[in-house]
Coordinates of C-alpha atoms in Angstrom, one line a residue:
M135 CA 0.0 0.2 0.1
I136 CA 1.2 3.4 -0.9
E137 CA 0.2 6.2 1.5
V138 CA 0.6 10.0 0.8
K139 CA 0.1 12.3 3.8
N140 CA 0.1 16.2 3.6
L141 CA 3.0 16.1 0.8
S142 CA 4.5 19.3 -0.4
K143 CA 7.4 20.2 -2.5
R144 CA 8.7 23.6 -3.6
Y145 CA 11.3 24.6 -6.1
G146 CA 12.1 28.3 -5.1
D147 CA 8.7 30.2 -5.4
F148 CA 7.3 27.2 -7.5
V149 CA 4.9 24.9 -5.5
A150 CA 5.2 21.7 -7.5
V151 CA 3.1 19.6 -4.9
D152 CA 0.7 21.3 -2.6
D153 CA -0.4 19.6 0.7
V154 CA -1.2 16.1 -1.2
S155 CA -2.9 13.1 0.5
F156 CA -4.0 9.9 -0.9
T157 CA -3.9 6.2 -0.6
C158 CA -3.2 3.5 -3.1
K159 CA -4.6 0.2 -1.8
P160 CA -3.8 -3.5 -2.0
G161 CA -5.8 -5.3 -4.8
R162 CA -6.8 -2.3 -6.9
V163 CA -5.2 -0.3 -9.7
T164 CA -5.3 3.5 -8.6
G165 CA -5.1 5.8 -11.9
F166 CA -3.1 9.0 -11.2
L167 CA -3.9 11.6 -13.6
G168 CA -3.3 15.4 -14.4
P169 CA -2.1 17.8 -17.0
N170 CA 1.7 18.3 -17.6
G171 CA 3.4 19.9 -14.9
A172 CA 0.6 19.2 -12.5
G173 CA 2.9 17.5 -9.9
K174 CA 2.3 13.9 -10.8
S175 CA 5.9 13.1 -11.7
T176 CA 7.2 14.9 -8.8
T177 CA 4.9 12.8 -6.3
M178 CA 6.0 9.5 -7.7
R179 CA 9.7 10.5 -7.3
I180 CA 9.3 11.4 -3.7
I181 CA 7.4 8.1 -3.2
A182 CA 10.3 6.3 -5.0
G183 CA 12.9 8.0 -2.7
L184 CA 14.5 10.0 -5.8
T185 CA 13.5 13.6 -4.6
P186 CA 13.1 14.7 -0.9
A187 CA 9.9 16.1 0.3
G188 CA 9.6 19.3 1.5
S189 CA 6.9 18.4 4.0
G190 CA 4.6 15.6 4.7
S191 CA 5.4 12.0 4.0
A192 CA 4.8 9.1 1.5
T193 CA 5.3 5.4 2.6
I194 CA 5.2 2.1 1.1
N195 CA 3.5 -0.4 3.5
G196 CA 4.2 1.7 6.4
A197 CA 7.9 2.9 5.7
S198 CA 9.6 5.5 3.6
Y199 CA 11.6 4.0 0.6
H200 CA 14.9 4.6 2.3
D201 CA 13.9 3.1 5.5
I202 CA 12.9 -0.3 3.6
P203 CA 15.5 -2.9 3.4
N204 CA 16.0 -4.2 -0.1
P205 CA 13.4 -1.7 -1.2
S206 CA 12.9 -3.3 -4.9
T207 CA 11.5 -6.4 -3.4
H208 CA 8.7 -4.3 -1.8
I209 CA 8.0 -1.7 -4.5
G210 CA 8.5 -2.2 -8.3
V211 CA 9.0 1.2 -10.1
L212 CA 9.1 2.4 -13.8
L213 CA 9.5 6.1 -14.2
D214 CA 11.5 6.3 -17.3
A215 CA 11.7 3.4 -19.9
S216 CA 14.3 5.4 -21.6
A217 CA 16.7 5.5 -18.5
Q218 CA 18.2 2.1 -19.3
H219 CA 22.0 1.3 -20.2
A220 CA 22.1 1.4 -23.9
G221 CA 25.2 -0.9 -24.2
R222 CA 23.8 -3.8 -21.8
T223 CA 21.4 -6.6 -23.3
G224 CA 18.1 -6.7 -21.7
A225 CA 18.9 -10.1 -20.1
E226 CA 22.1 -8.2 -18.5
T227 CA 20.1 -5.5 -17.3
L228 CA 17.9 -7.9 -15.2
R229 CA 20.8 -10.0 -14.2
L230 CA 22.5 -6.9 -12.7
S231 CA 19.2 -6.0 -10.9
A232 CA 18.8 -9.5 -9.6
M233 CA 22.3 -9.7 -8.2
T234 CA 21.8 -6.1 -6.6
M235 CA 18.6 -7.6 -4.7
G236 CA 20.3 -10.8 -3.8
L237 CA 17.8 -12.5 -6.2
P238 CA 18.6 -16.0 -8.0
T239 CA 19.1 -15.7 -11.8
S240 CA 16.0 -18.0 -12.2
R241 CA 13.9 -14.9 -11.6
V242 CA 15.4 -13.0 -14.5
D243 CA 14.0 -15.7 -16.9
D244 CA 10.6 -15.3 -15.1
A245 CA 10.6 -11.7 -15.4
L246 CA 11.2 -11.9 -19.2
A247 CA 8.5 -14.5 -19.5
M248 CA 5.9 -12.2 -17.7
V249 CA 6.6 -9.4 -20.2
S250 CA 6.7 -11.7 -23.3
L251 CA 10.6 -10.9 -24.2
T252 CA 11.8 -13.9 -26.0
P253 CA 15.4 -15.1 -25.5
E254 CA 16.4 -13.4 -28.8
E255 CA 15.1 -10.3 -27.8
S256 CA 16.4 -10.2 -24.3
G257 CA 20.0 -10.9 -25.8
R258 CA 19.8 -7.5 -27.9
R259 CA 21.7 -4.4 -26.7
V260 CA 19.0 -2.3 -25.3
R261 CA 20.2 0.5 -28.0
N262 CA 18.5 -1.5 -30.5
Y263 CA 15.2 -1.7 -28.5
S264 CA 12.0 -0.1 -29.7
L265 CA 10.4 2.1 -27.3
G266 CA 7.8 -0.6 -26.6
M267 CA 10.6 -3.2 -25.8
R268 CA 12.0 -0.9 -23.4
Q269 CA 8.6 -0.5 -21.7
R270 CA 8.4 -4.3 -21.6
L271 CA 11.8 -4.4 -20.0
G272 CA 11.2 -1.7 -17.6
I273 CA 8.2 -3.5 -16.2
A274 CA 10.1 -6.8 -16.0
N275 CA 12.7 -4.8 -14.0
A276 CA 9.8 -3.6 -11.6
L277 CA 8.5 -6.9 -11.4
L278 CA 11.6 -8.7 -10.8
G279 CA 11.7 -8.5 -7.1
N280 CA 8.0 -9.8 -6.8
P281 CA 7.1 -6.7 -5.0
S282 CA 3.6 -5.8 -3.3
V283 CA 3.5 -2.6 -4.9
L284 CA 3.9 -1.3 -8.5
M285 CA 4.2 2.3 -9.5
L286 CA 4.5 3.0 -13.4
D287 CA 4.5 6.3 -15.1
E288 CA 3.3 6.1 -18.6
P289 CA 4.2 2.3 -19.0
A290 CA 2.3 2.1 -22.4
N291 CA 4.0 4.5 -24.3
G292 CA 5.5 2.8 -27.3
L293 CA 3.1 -0.2 -27.2
D294 CA 1.0 -1.0 -30.0
P295 CA -2.9 -2.0 -29.3
A296 CA -1.8 -5.6 -28.7
G297 CA 0.9 -4.6 -26.4
I298 CA -1.7 -2.3 -24.5
H299 CA -4.0 -5.2 -24.1
W300 CA -1.2 -7.1 -22.7
M301 CA -0.2 -4.6 -20.3
R302 CA -3.9 -4.1 -19.1
T303 CA -4.0 -8.0 -18.6
L304 CA -0.8 -7.9 -16.7
L305 CA -1.8 -5.0 -14.4
R306 CA -5.4 -6.4 -13.8
G307 CA -4.0 -9.9 -12.8
Y308 CA -1.4 -8.3 -10.4
A309 CA -3.9 -6.4 -8.6
D310 CA -6.3 -9.1 -8.3
R311 CA -3.6 -11.4 -6.7
G312 CA -3.3 -8.5 -4.0
G313 CA -1.0 -6.3 -5.6
A314 CA -1.3 -2.4 -5.3
V315 CA -0.6 -0.5 -8.5
L316 CA -0.2 3.1 -8.8
L317 CA -0.5 4.0 -12.7
S318 CA 0.0 7.2 -14.5
S319 CA -0.8 7.7 -18.0
H320 CA -1.9 10.1 -20.7
L321 CA -4.0 7.3 -22.3
L322 CA -7.3 8.1 -20.5
S323 CA -9.3 5.4 -22.3
E324 CA -6.8 2.8 -20.9
I325 CA -7.1 4.1 -17.2
E326 CA -10.8 4.0 -17.7
I327 CA -10.8 0.5 -18.6
I328 CA -8.2 -0.7 -15.9
A329 CA -8.4 1.7 -13.1
D330 CA -10.5 1.0 -9.8
D331 CA -9.7 4.1 -8.0
L332 CA -8.9 7.7 -9.6
I333 CA -6.8 10.5 -8.3
V334 CA -6.8 13.8 -10.4
I335 CA -4.0 16.5 -9.7
G336 CA -3.9 20.0 -10.8
N337 CA -1.5 22.8 -9.9
G338 CA 0.2 20.3 -7.6
R339 CA -3.4 19.6 -5.5
I340 CA -5.8 16.9 -5.6
V341 CA -8.8 18.1 -7.4
A342 CA -10.7 14.7 -7.2
E343 CA -10.3 11.4 -5.8
G344 CA -12.5 8.2 -5.3
T345 CA -13.7 5.0 -7.0
K346 CA -14.0 5.3 -10.8
E347 CA -17.7 4.4 -10.4
E348 CA -18.0 7.3 -8.0
L349 CA -16.1 9.9 -10.0
L350 CA -17.7 8.8 -13.4
A351 CA -21.2 8.6 -12.3
G352 CA -21.2 12.4 -12.0
T353 CA -23.9 14.7 -10.6
G354 CA -25.9 17.3 -12.3
A355 CA -27.5 16.9 -15.5
L356 CA -26.9 16.0 -19.0
V357 CA -29.3 18.4 -21.5
R358 CA -29.6 18.8 -25.1
S359 CA -31.9 21.2 -26.6
A360 CA -33.0 23.3 -29.7
D361 CA -30.7 26.1 -28.6
D362 CA -27.7 24.8 -26.5
N363 CA -26.0 28.3 -26.6
R364 CA -29.3 30.2 -25.3
L365 CA -29.7 27.4 -22.7
A366 CA -26.0 27.5 -21.5
H367 CA -26.3 31.4 -21.0
A368 CA -29.6 31.1 -19.0
V369 CA -28.1 28.3 -16.7
A370 CA -25.0 30.3 -16.2
A371 CA -27.0 33.5 -15.5
A372 CA -28.6 31.3 -12.7
G373 CA -25.1 30.8 -11.1
I374 CA -24.9 27.3 -12.1
A375 CA -21.5 25.9 -13.6
V376 CA -22.1 24.7 -17.2
H377 CA -19.7 22.6 -19.5
P378 CA -19.9 21.5 -22.9
A379 CA -20.8 17.9 -23.4
D380 CA -19.4 15.3 -25.8
G381 CA -21.9 14.8 -28.8
G382 CA -23.5 18.2 -28.3
G383 CA -25.5 19.8 -25.5
I384 CA -24.3 20.8 -22.0
R385 CA -23.4 19.4 -18.7
A386 CA -25.1 21.3 -15.7
E387 CA -23.9 21.3 -12.0
A388 CA -27.4 21.1 -10.8
T389 CA -30.4 18.5 -10.7
P390 CA -32.5 17.8 -13.9
E391 CA -35.5 19.1 -12.2
V392 CA -33.6 22.7 -11.8
I393 CA -32.3 22.6 -15.1
G394 CA -35.9 21.9 -16.6
R395 CA -37.3 24.8 -14.8
I396 CA -34.6 27.2 -16.1
A397 CA -35.3 25.9 -19.7
L398 CA -39.1 26.5 -19.3
D399 CA -38.5 29.9 -18.1
A400 CA -35.8 30.6 -21.1
Q401 CA -38.5 29.2 -23.5
V402 CA -35.9 26.8 -25.1
A403 CA -37.3 23.2 -26.0
L404 CA -35.4 20.5 -24.8
T405 CA -34.6 17.4 -26.8
E406 CA -33.0 15.4 -24.0
L407 CA -32.7 16.0 -20.1
R408 CA -31.4 13.3 -17.7
G409 CA -29.2 12.9 -14.8
G410 CA -25.5 13.2 -15.4
D411 CA -24.6 9.8 -15.1
G412 CA -22.2 7.7 -17.2
A413 CA -19.8 10.8 -17.8
R414 CA -16.6 9.7 -19.7
L415 CA -13.2 9.8 -18.0
E416 CA -11.9 12.3 -20.7
E417 CA -14.7 14.7 -20.2
M418 CA -14.4 14.4 -16.4
F419 CA -10.9 14.9 -16.8
L420 CA -10.8 18.1 -19.0
Q421 CA -13.7 19.7 -16.7
L422 CA -11.7 19.0 -13.5
T423 CA -8.4 20.3 -14.9
E424 CA -9.5 22.9 -17.5
Q425 CA -7.3 25.8 -15.4
N426 CA -4.4 23.6 -16.0
Q427 CA -4.4 22.9 -19.9
R428 CA -1.8 24.2 -22.0
E429 CA -4.3 23.9 -24.9
Q430 CA -7.2 26.1 -24.8
P431 CA -9.9 26.5 -27.5
Q432 CA -9.7 29.3 -29.8
G433 CA -11.3 32.3 -28.3
A434 CA -10.8 30.9 -24.8

């Protein structure tokens, strides 16, 4: 289990992580989401003992990374698949890790088999690996010590659709056997499929967290009408937050009954009005992090 409590980190005047707290539980895949620069990587580096915290704590099964004897047998970490010695073979990379951890060399073959790297592939120099093969090697390294916790940053980078399906199956099986997985990815569709819990960070602070079902169930109303612009202005004028909805229409942070009355008063004919259930992860993510997005629509 990973526990982060009141974690903060400053770089001069810049606050990278601001009083962040969350838990990544055994038996569950926790998706860690946020725009570029939101604080995800800094938080993960602090958990992995690579960056000191300014204040607060990050523990793995109750202990900080530096206080765990042979930590790679407790938490497997992949933060940058490209940060591997290009002159070694894949097998040599894992054998060196096994020696460092005091593991039998048989674990190398087991790890290579888990990530579907063949003997021929594991005998190549890492400089000749594709990004997808480096990802597989990095995941093998993370799994080598048979840890109870996995922390992976963008593990699907460079994987083709079959590779992404493989990774999803691997991580799901790992969690189902009782492991805790903290997974950061920009592939929101994959997070939506595999994650049990979601943590959304923006500007260094947690903006939402909970089970996937809780967060995607949403609140408020989804409404489509004969004049969405006019209805959106009427809803906003009533002091209710309103957002564009995928496929047209709007999502409003009020009950369908309230939105129905506003539409009636504005004399806007409705074509659809229902509770805001079934929101997609991408839509929820963009709404929660809209103040942190680099890319804004024209005229925004």
